[in-house]
Amino acid sequence: MSAKPDLKIVLCSPRGFCAGVVRAIDTVERALDKYGAPVYVRHEIVHNKYVVDGLKKKGAIFVEELAEIPENTTAPVVFSAHGVPKSVPADAQSRNLFSLDATCPLVTKVHREAAIHFKRGREIFLIGHSHHPEVVGTLGQLPPGAVTLIETAEDAKTITPKDPNNLAFVTQTTLSIDDTAEIVALLKERFPNINGPHKEDICYATTNRQLAVKKVAPVVDALIVVGAPNSSNSQRLREVAEREGCEIAVLAQRATDIDWTRFGNIASLGITAGASAPEVIVEEIMDAFAERYTLHVETVSAAEENEFFPLPRQVRPEAAAE
């Protein structure tokens, strides 16, 4: 039996779950523990099939719209980490549904910023990707037409506001740092008086995971991002790796997704995970490589993370006695 070839694995740190994702998953699990099944969840709680399937097995029922939920149910309804338009909680209230809001607090921060700009009479630009649930939720905080979506640098070059001196911008939390910086620079060049966020809207977890990939991608032959195709922050990690010169940069939801023909001649592999991807899948992928290679593992760190977001009040442990 021939010896397996050596493979250096470089793990990006931080990777995987962020505080907002932990809070969202814990909200569903605590609701199941406290109120029993079913617990309805509007949209995937986070964009990860493994996580969603695990919650389904415990009794969560995922729906895209509240209309799919039976009338007169007393079961909790959880809003996903991505946030929802204002019409959704209003609809839930009109139907007397018991709702739990698992929106990431950093997304809620963007909602509040947009509301303040609107109150001050400013025309608002939202930098983000159309149809992503976070963007749909942010657009839905204000009346139609109050927010204009900017998706590309070309949009930033050509957009024509009503009053160039009375503008503001907010951004989706899971964007590419570099792409967003380019768009913001174009807007500021064209509209010097534009109001931006006091603190960056792109969340700490997105930023830190991209910074780690920037360190690792130039020094490995290939890089795998554990994450789902509909996960914005995971797709951005793959794009960052490509931009940093890594010729093989792929997204994988599970080890079974790996196209081994692309990894036949590599001597080093970077691995990271999007903010909604669990560490167990990173381990699963490393095990799959360990069957074919002798692994030598090291970690490259870009930042320390110790953020924590408290759960919705109704499912906090201290609420158990209420």
CSV table of C-alpha atoms in Angstrom, one decimal:
chain,number,residue,atom,x,y,z
A,1,MET,CA,0.0,0.0,0.0
A,2,SER,CA,1.5,3.3,-1.1
A,3,ALA,CA,1.9,6.1,1.4
A,4,LYS,CA,-0.6,8.9,1.1
A,5,PRO,CA,0.7,12.2,-0.2
A,6,ASP,CA,1.2,15.1,2.3
A,7,LEU,CA,-1.2,17.9,2.4
A,8,LYS,CA,-0.9,21.1,4.4
A,9,ILE,CA,-4.3,22.3,5.7
A,10,VAL,CA,-4.5,26.0,6.6
A,11,LEU,CA,-7.6,26.7,8.7
A,12,CYS,CA,-8.9,30.3,8.6
A,13,SER,CA,-9.8,31.8,11.9
A,14,PRO,CA,-12.3,33.1,12.7
A,15,ARG,CA,-14.7,30.9,10.6
A,16,GLY,CA,-18.1,29.5,11.0
A,17,PHE,CA,-20.9,30.6,13.3
A,18,CYS,CA,-21.2,34.2,14.3
A,19,ALA,CA,-23.0,35.6,17.3
A,20,GLY,CA,-26.1,36.5,15.3
A,21,VAL,CA,-26.4,33.0,13.8
A,22,VAL,CA,-25.9,31.4,17.3
A,23,ARG,CA,-28.7,33.6,18.6
A,24,ALA,CA,-31.0,32.7,15.8
A,25,ILE,CA,-30.5,28.9,16.1
A,26,ASP,CA,-30.7,29.1,19.9
A,27,THR,CA,-34.0,31.0,19.6
A,28,VAL,CA,-35.6,28.2,17.6
A,29,GLU,CA,-34.2,25.5,19.9
A,30,ARG,CA,-35.2,27.3,23.1
A,31,ALA,CA,-38.7,27.8,21.6
A,32,LEU,CA,-39.0,24.1,20.9
A,33,ASP,CA,-37.8,23.2,24.4
A,34,LYS,CA,-40.2,25.7,26.1
A,35,TYR,CA,-43.3,25.5,23.9
A,36,GLY,CA,-42.9,22.1,22.2
A,37,ALA,CA,-43.2,21.3,18.5
A,38,PRO,CA,-44.2,22.7,16.2
A,39,VAL,CA,-42.3,26.0,16.0
A,40,TYR,CA,-42.9,27.8,12.7
A,41,VAL,CA,-39.9,29.6,11.2
A,42,ARG,CA,-40.4,32.2,8.4
A,43,HIS,CA,-37.7,31.6,5.8
A,44,GLU,CA,-34.5,29.5,6.6
A,45,ILE,CA,-33.4,30.6,10.0
A,46,VAL,CA,-29.9,30.8,8.6
A,47,HIS,CA,-28.8,29.9,5.1
A,48,ASN,CA,-27.5,26.4,5.8
A,49,LYS,CA,-29.2,23.1,4.9
A,50,TYR,CA,-27.5,21.1,7.6
A,51,VAL,CA,-28.7,23.5,10.3
A,52,VAL,CA,-32.2,23.7,8.8
A,53,ASP,CA,-32.5,19.9,8.4
A,54,GLY,CA,-31.4,19.5,12.0
A,55,LEU,CA,-34.1,21.9,13.3
A,56,LYS,CA,-36.7,20.2,11.1
A,57,LYS,CA,-35.9,16.9,12.9
A,58,LYS,CA,-36.5,18.6,16.2
A,59,GLY,CA,-40.0,19.9,15.2
A,60,ALA,CA,-39.4,23.2,13.4
A,61,ILE,CA,-41.6,23.9,10.3
A,62,PHE,CA,-40.1,26.3,7.8
A,63,VAL,CA,-42.4,28.5,5.7
A,64,GLU,CA,-41.7,31.3,3.3
A,65,GLU,CA,-44.8,33.3,4.1
A,66,LEU,CA,-47.1,33.6,7.2
A,67,ALA,CA,-50.1,32.6,5.0
A,68,GLU,CA,-48.7,29.0,5.1
A,69,ILE,CA,-49.2,28.9,8.9
A,70,PRO,CA,-52.5,27.4,10.1
A,71,GLU,CA,-55.2,29.8,11.4
A,72,ASN,CA,-55.6,30.0,15.2
A,73,THR,CA,-52.3,28.2,16.0
A,74,THR,CA,-50.7,28.9,19.4
A,75,ALA,CA,-47.3,27.7,18.1
A,76,PRO,CA,-44.5,30.3,18.1
A,77,VAL,CA,-43.4,31.8,14.8
A,78,VAL,CA,-39.8,32.8,14.5
A,79,PHE,CA,-38.5,35.5,12.1
A,80,SER,CA,-35.1,34.6,10.6
A,81,ALA,CA,-31.7,36.2,11.3
A,82,HIS,CA,-31.9,38.1,8.1
A,83,GLY,CA,-34.7,40.4,9.2
A,84,VAL,CA,-38.2,41.0,7.8
A,85,PRO,CA,-40.1,43.9,6.3
A,86,LYS,CA,-42.3,45.7,8.8
A,87,SER,CA,-45.4,44.3,7.1
A,88,VAL,CA,-44.5,40.8,8.4
A,89,PRO,CA,-44.7,41.5,12.2
A,90,ALA,CA,-47.8,43.6,11.5
A,91,ASP,CA,-49.4,40.7,9.7
A,92,ALA,CA,-48.4,38.3,12.6
A,93,GLN,CA,-50.0,40.7,15.1
A,94,SER,CA,-53.2,41.0,13.0
A,95,ARG,CA,-53.5,37.2,13.1
A,96,ASN,CA,-52.7,37.0,16.8
A,97,LEU,CA,-49.6,34.9,16.1
A,98,PHE,CA,-47.0,34.6,18.9
A,99,SER,CA,-43.9,35.8,17.2
A,100,LEU,CA,-40.2,35.7,18.2
A,101,ASP,CA,-37.8,38.0,16.3
A,102,ALA,CA,-34.4,36.3,15.7
A,103,THR,CA,-33.2,39.1,13.5
A,104,CYS,CA,-29.5,39.7,14.0
A,105,PRO,CA,-29.0,42.8,16.1
A,106,LEU,CA,-26.5,44.1,13.5
A,107,VAL,CA,-29.2,43.9,10.9
A,108,THR,CA,-31.6,45.7,13.2
A,109,LYS,CA,-28.9,48.4,13.6
A,110,VAL,CA,-29.1,49.0,9.8
A,111,HIS,CA,-32.9,49.1,10.0
A,112,ARG,CA,-32.7,51.8,12.7
A,113,GLU,CA,-30.2,53.8,10.7
A,114,ALA,CA,-32.4,53.8,7.7
A,115,ALA,CA,-35.4,54.9,9.8
A,116,ILE,CA,-33.4,57.8,11.2
A,117,HIS,CA,-32.3,59.0,7.8
A,118,PHE,CA,-35.9,58.8,6.6
A,119,LYS,CA,-37.1,60.8,9.6
A,120,ARG,CA,-34.6,63.5,8.7
A,121,GLY,CA,-35.9,63.7,5.2
A,122,ARG,CA,-32.9,62.1,3.4
A,123,GLU,CA,-33.0,60.1,0.3
A,124,ILE,CA,-31.5,56.7,1.1
A,125,PHE,CA,-29.3,54.4,-0.9
A,126,LEU,CA,-29.0,50.7,0.2
A,127,ILE,CA,-25.9,49.0,-1.0
A,128,GLY,CA,-26.8,45.3,-1.4
A,129,HIS,CA,-28.0,42.4,-3.5
A,130,SER,CA,-31.6,42.5,-4.7
A,131,HIS,CA,-33.9,39.6,-3.6
A,132,HIS,CA,-31.6,38.7,-0.7
A,133,PRO,CA,-33.9,38.4,2.4
A,134,GLU,CA,-31.8,40.9,4.4
A,135,VAL,CA,-32.2,43.5,1.6
A,136,VAL,CA,-35.9,42.7,1.2
A,137,GLY,CA,-36.3,43.2,5.0
A,138,THR,CA,-34.3,46.5,5.0
A,139,LEU,CA,-36.3,47.9,2.0
A,140,GLY,CA,-39.5,46.9,3.8
A,141,GLN,CA,-38.7,49.1,6.8
A,142,LEU,CA,-39.8,52.2,5.0
A,143,PRO,CA,-42.5,53.3,2.5
A,144,PRO,CA,-42.0,52.2,-1.2
A,145,GLY,CA,-39.6,54.5,-3.0
A,146,ALA,CA,-37.9,55.8,0.2
A,147,VAL,CA,-34.8,53.5,-0.4
A,148,THR,CA,-33.0,53.0,-3.7
A,149,LEU,CA,-30.9,49.8,-4.1
A,150,ILE,CA,-27.3,50.1,-5.4
A,151,GLU,CA,-25.9,46.7,-6.4
A,152,THR,CA,-22.8,47.6,-8.4
A,153,ALA,CA,-20.1,50.3,-8.9
A,154,GLU,CA,-21.9,51.1,-12.2
A,155,ASP,CA,-25.1,51.8,-10.3
A,156,ALA,CA,-23.1,54.2,-8.1
A,157,LYS,CA,-21.7,56.0,-11.1
A,158,THR,CA,-25.1,56.5,-12.8
A,159,ILE,CA,-27.7,57.0,-10.1
A,160,THR,CA,-29.4,60.3,-10.1
A,161,PRO,CA,-30.8,61.5,-6.8
A,162,LYS,CA,-33.5,64.1,-6.4
A,163,ASP,CA,-31.3,66.2,-4.1
A,164,PRO,CA,-27.6,65.5,-4.2
A,165,ASN,CA,-27.1,67.4,-0.9
A,166,ASN,CA,-29.6,65.4,1.1
A,167,LEU,CA,-28.5,61.8,0.8
A,168,ALA,CA,-27.6,58.9,3.1
A,169,PHE,CA,-26.5,55.3,2.5
A,170,VAL,CA,-26.7,52.0,4.5
A,171,THR,CA,-25.4,48.6,3.5
A,172,GLN,CA,-26.2,44.9,3.7
A,173,THR,CA,-24.2,43.4,6.5
A,174,THR,CA,-22.7,40.5,4.5
A,175,LEU,CA,-21.1,42.2,1.5
A,176,SER,CA,-17.5,42.1,0.2
A,177,ILE,CA,-15.5,44.7,2.1
A,178,ASP,CA,-13.6,45.7,-1.1
A,179,ASP,CA,-16.6,45.9,-3.4
A,180,THR,CA,-18.5,48.0,-0.9
A,181,ALA,CA,-15.5,50.3,-0.3
A,182,GLU,CA,-15.3,50.9,-4.0
A,183,ILE,CA,-19.1,51.8,-4.2
A,184,VAL,CA,-18.9,54.0,-1.1
A,185,ALA,CA,-15.9,55.8,-2.5
A,186,LEU,CA,-17.7,56.5,-5.8
A,187,LEU,CA,-20.8,57.8,-3.9
A,188,LYS,CA,-18.7,60.1,-1.7
A,189,GLU,CA,-16.8,61.4,-4.7
A,190,ARG,CA,-20.0,62.2,-6.5
A,191,PHE,CA,-22.0,63.3,-3.4
A,192,PRO,CA,-19.5,64.7,-0.8
A,193,ASN,CA,-22.3,65.5,1.7
A,194,ILE,CA,-23.7,62.0,1.7
A,195,ASN,CA,-24.3,60.6,5.2
A,196,GLY,CA,-22.9,57.2,6.0
A,197,PRO,CA,-23.1,54.9,9.1
A,198,HIS,CA,-21.4,56.0,12.3
A,199,LYS,CA,-20.0,52.5,12.4
A,200,GLU,CA,-19.5,50.2,9.5
A,201,ASP,CA,-22.7,48.3,8.5
A,202,ILE,CA,-20.8,45.3,7.2
A,203,CYS,CA,-20.8,43.1,10.3
A,204,TYR,CA,-17.7,42.2,12.3
A,205,ALA,CA,-18.1,38.5,11.4
A,206,THR,CA,-18.2,39.1,7.6
A,207,THR,CA,-15.2,41.5,7.9
A,208,ASN,CA,-13.1,39.1,10.0
A,209,ARG,CA,-13.8,36.0,7.9
A,210,GLN,CA,-12.8,38.0,4.8
A,211,LEU,CA,-9.6,39.2,6.4
A,212,ALA,CA,-8.6,35.7,7.3
A,213,VAL,CA,-9.2,34.5,3.7
A,214,LYS,CA,-7.1,37.4,2.5
A,215,LYS,CA,-4.2,36.1,4.6
A,216,VAL,CA,-4.6,32.4,3.6
A,217,ALA,CA,-5.7,32.5,-0.1
A,218,PRO,CA,-2.4,33.8,-1.6
A,219,VAL,CA,-0.4,31.0,0.1
A,220,VAL,CA,-2.4,27.9,-0.7
A,221,ASP,CA,-3.1,25.9,-3.9
A,222,ALA,CA,-6.8,25.7,-3.2
A,223,LEU,CA,-9.4,27.0,-0.8
A,224,ILE,CA,-12.8,25.5,0.3
A,225,VAL,CA,-15.5,27.7,1.8
A,226,VAL,CA,-18.0,25.7,3.8
A,227,GLY,CA,-21.3,27.3,3.0
A,228,ALA,CA,-24.5,27.3,1.0
A,229,PRO,CA,-25.0,28.8,-2.5
A,230,ASN,CA,-27.6,31.2,-1.1
A,231,SER,CA,-25.4,32.4,1.7
A,232,SER,CA,-24.2,35.9,0.8
A,233,ASN,CA,-21.3,35.9,3.3
A,234,SER,CA,-20.1,32.5,2.1
A,235,GLN,CA,-20.2,33.5,-1.6
A,236,ARG,CA,-18.2,36.7,-0.8
A,237,LEU,CA,-15.5,34.5,0.9
A,238,ARG,CA,-15.1,32.5,-2.3
A,239,GLU,CA,-14.9,35.7,-4.3
A,240,VAL,CA,-12.3,37.1,-1.9
A,241,ALA,CA,-10.2,34.0,-2.3
A,242,GLU,CA,-10.3,34.2,-6.1
A,243,ARG,CA,-9.4,37.9,-6.0
A,244,GLU,CA,-6.4,37.2,-3.8
A,245,GLY,CA,-5.1,34.8,-6.5
A,246,CYS,CA,-6.3,31.4,-5.3
A,247,GLU,CA,-7.0,29.5,-8.6
A,248,ILE,CA,-9.2,26.8,-7.0
A,249,ALA,CA,-11.7,28.5,-4.7
A,250,VAL,CA,-15.0,26.5,-4.2
A,251,LEU,CA,-18.1,26.5,-2.1
A,252,ALA,CA,-19.1,23.2,-0.5
A,253,GLN,CA,-22.1,22.4,1.7
A,254,ARG,CA,-20.9,18.9,2.6
A,255,ALA,CA,-17.9,16.7,1.9
A,256,THR,CA,-20.0,14.9,-0.8
A,257,ASP,CA,-19.9,18.2,-2.8
A,258,ILE,CA,-16.2,18.0,-3.3
A,259,ASP,CA,-15.1,17.4,-6.9
A,260,TRP,CA,-11.9,15.4,-6.3
A,261,THR,CA,-10.7,15.9,-9.9
A,262,ARG,CA,-9.9,19.5,-9.0
A,263,PHE,CA,-7.9,18.6,-5.9
A,264,GLY,CA,-5.6,15.9,-7.3
A,265,ASN,CA,-2.3,17.8,-7.4
A,266,ILE,CA,-2.5,20.2,-4.5
A,267,ALA,CA,0.1,20.4,-1.7
A,268,SER,CA,-1.8,23.0,0.4
A,269,LEU,CA,-5.5,23.7,1.1
A,270,GLY,CA,-7.2,26.5,2.9
A,271,ILE,CA,-10.5,25.9,4.7
A,272,THR,CA,-12.9,28.5,6.0
A,273,ALA,CA,-16.6,28.5,6.7
A,274,GLY,CA,-19.3,31.1,6.2
A,275,ALA,CA,-21.0,32.6,9.3
A,276,SER,CA,-24.0,30.2,9.0
A,277,ALA,CA,-21.9,27.0,8.6
A,278,PRO,CA,-21.3,24.7,11.5
A,279,GLU,CA,-17.8,23.5,12.5
A,280,VAL,CA,-19.0,19.9,12.2
A,281,ILE,CA,-18.9,20.2,8.4
A,282,VAL,CA,-15.4,21.6,8.5
A,283,GLU,CA,-14.4,18.5,10.4
A,284,GLU,CA,-16.3,16.3,7.9
A,285,ILE,CA,-14.4,17.8,5.0
A,286,MET,CA,-11.1,17.5,6.8
A,287,ASP,CA,-11.9,13.8,7.4
A,288,ALA,CA,-12.6,13.3,3.7
A,289,PHE,CA,-9.2,14.8,2.8
A,290,ALA,CA,-7.5,12.7,5.6
A,291,GLU,CA,-8.7,9.5,3.7
A,292,ARG,CA,-6.6,10.6,0.7
A,293,TYR,CA,-3.8,12.6,2.2
A,294,THR,CA,-1.6,12.8,5.3
A,295,LEU,CA,-2.7,16.1,6.8
A,296,HIS,CA,-0.5,18.7,8.5
A,297,VAL,CA,-2.8,21.3,10.0
A,298,GLU,CA,-2.1,24.9,11.0
A,299,THR,CA,-4.4,27.9,11.8
A,300,VAL,CA,-4.0,31.4,10.5
A,301,SER,CA,-5.9,34.0,12.6
A,302,ALA,CA,-7.1,37.4,11.5
A,303,ALA,CA,-9.0,38.5,14.6
A,304,GLU,CA,-10.4,37.3,18.0
A,305,GLU,CA,-14.1,37.2,18.4
A,306,ASN,CA,-16.0,37.2,21.7
A,307,GLU,CA,-19.3,38.8,20.7
A,308,PHE,CA,-22.5,37.6,22.3
A,309,PHE,CA,-26.1,38.7,21.6
A,310,PRO,CA,-28.8,37.9,24.2
A,311,LEU,CA,-31.8,35.9,23.1
A,312,PRO,CA,-35.3,37.3,22.6
A,313,ARG,CA,-36.8,38.0,26.1
A,314,GLN,CA,-39.5,35.3,25.7
A,315,VAL,CA,-37.0,32.5,25.4
A,316,ARG,CA,-34.3,33.6,27.8
A,317,PRO,CA,-33.7,31.2,30.7
A,318,GLU,CA,-34.9,33.8,33.3
A,319,ALA,CA,-38.2,34.0,31.4
A,320,ALA,CA,-39.0,30.4,32.3
A,321,ALA,CA,-40.6,31.3,35.5
A,322,GLU,CA,-42.8,34.0,34.0
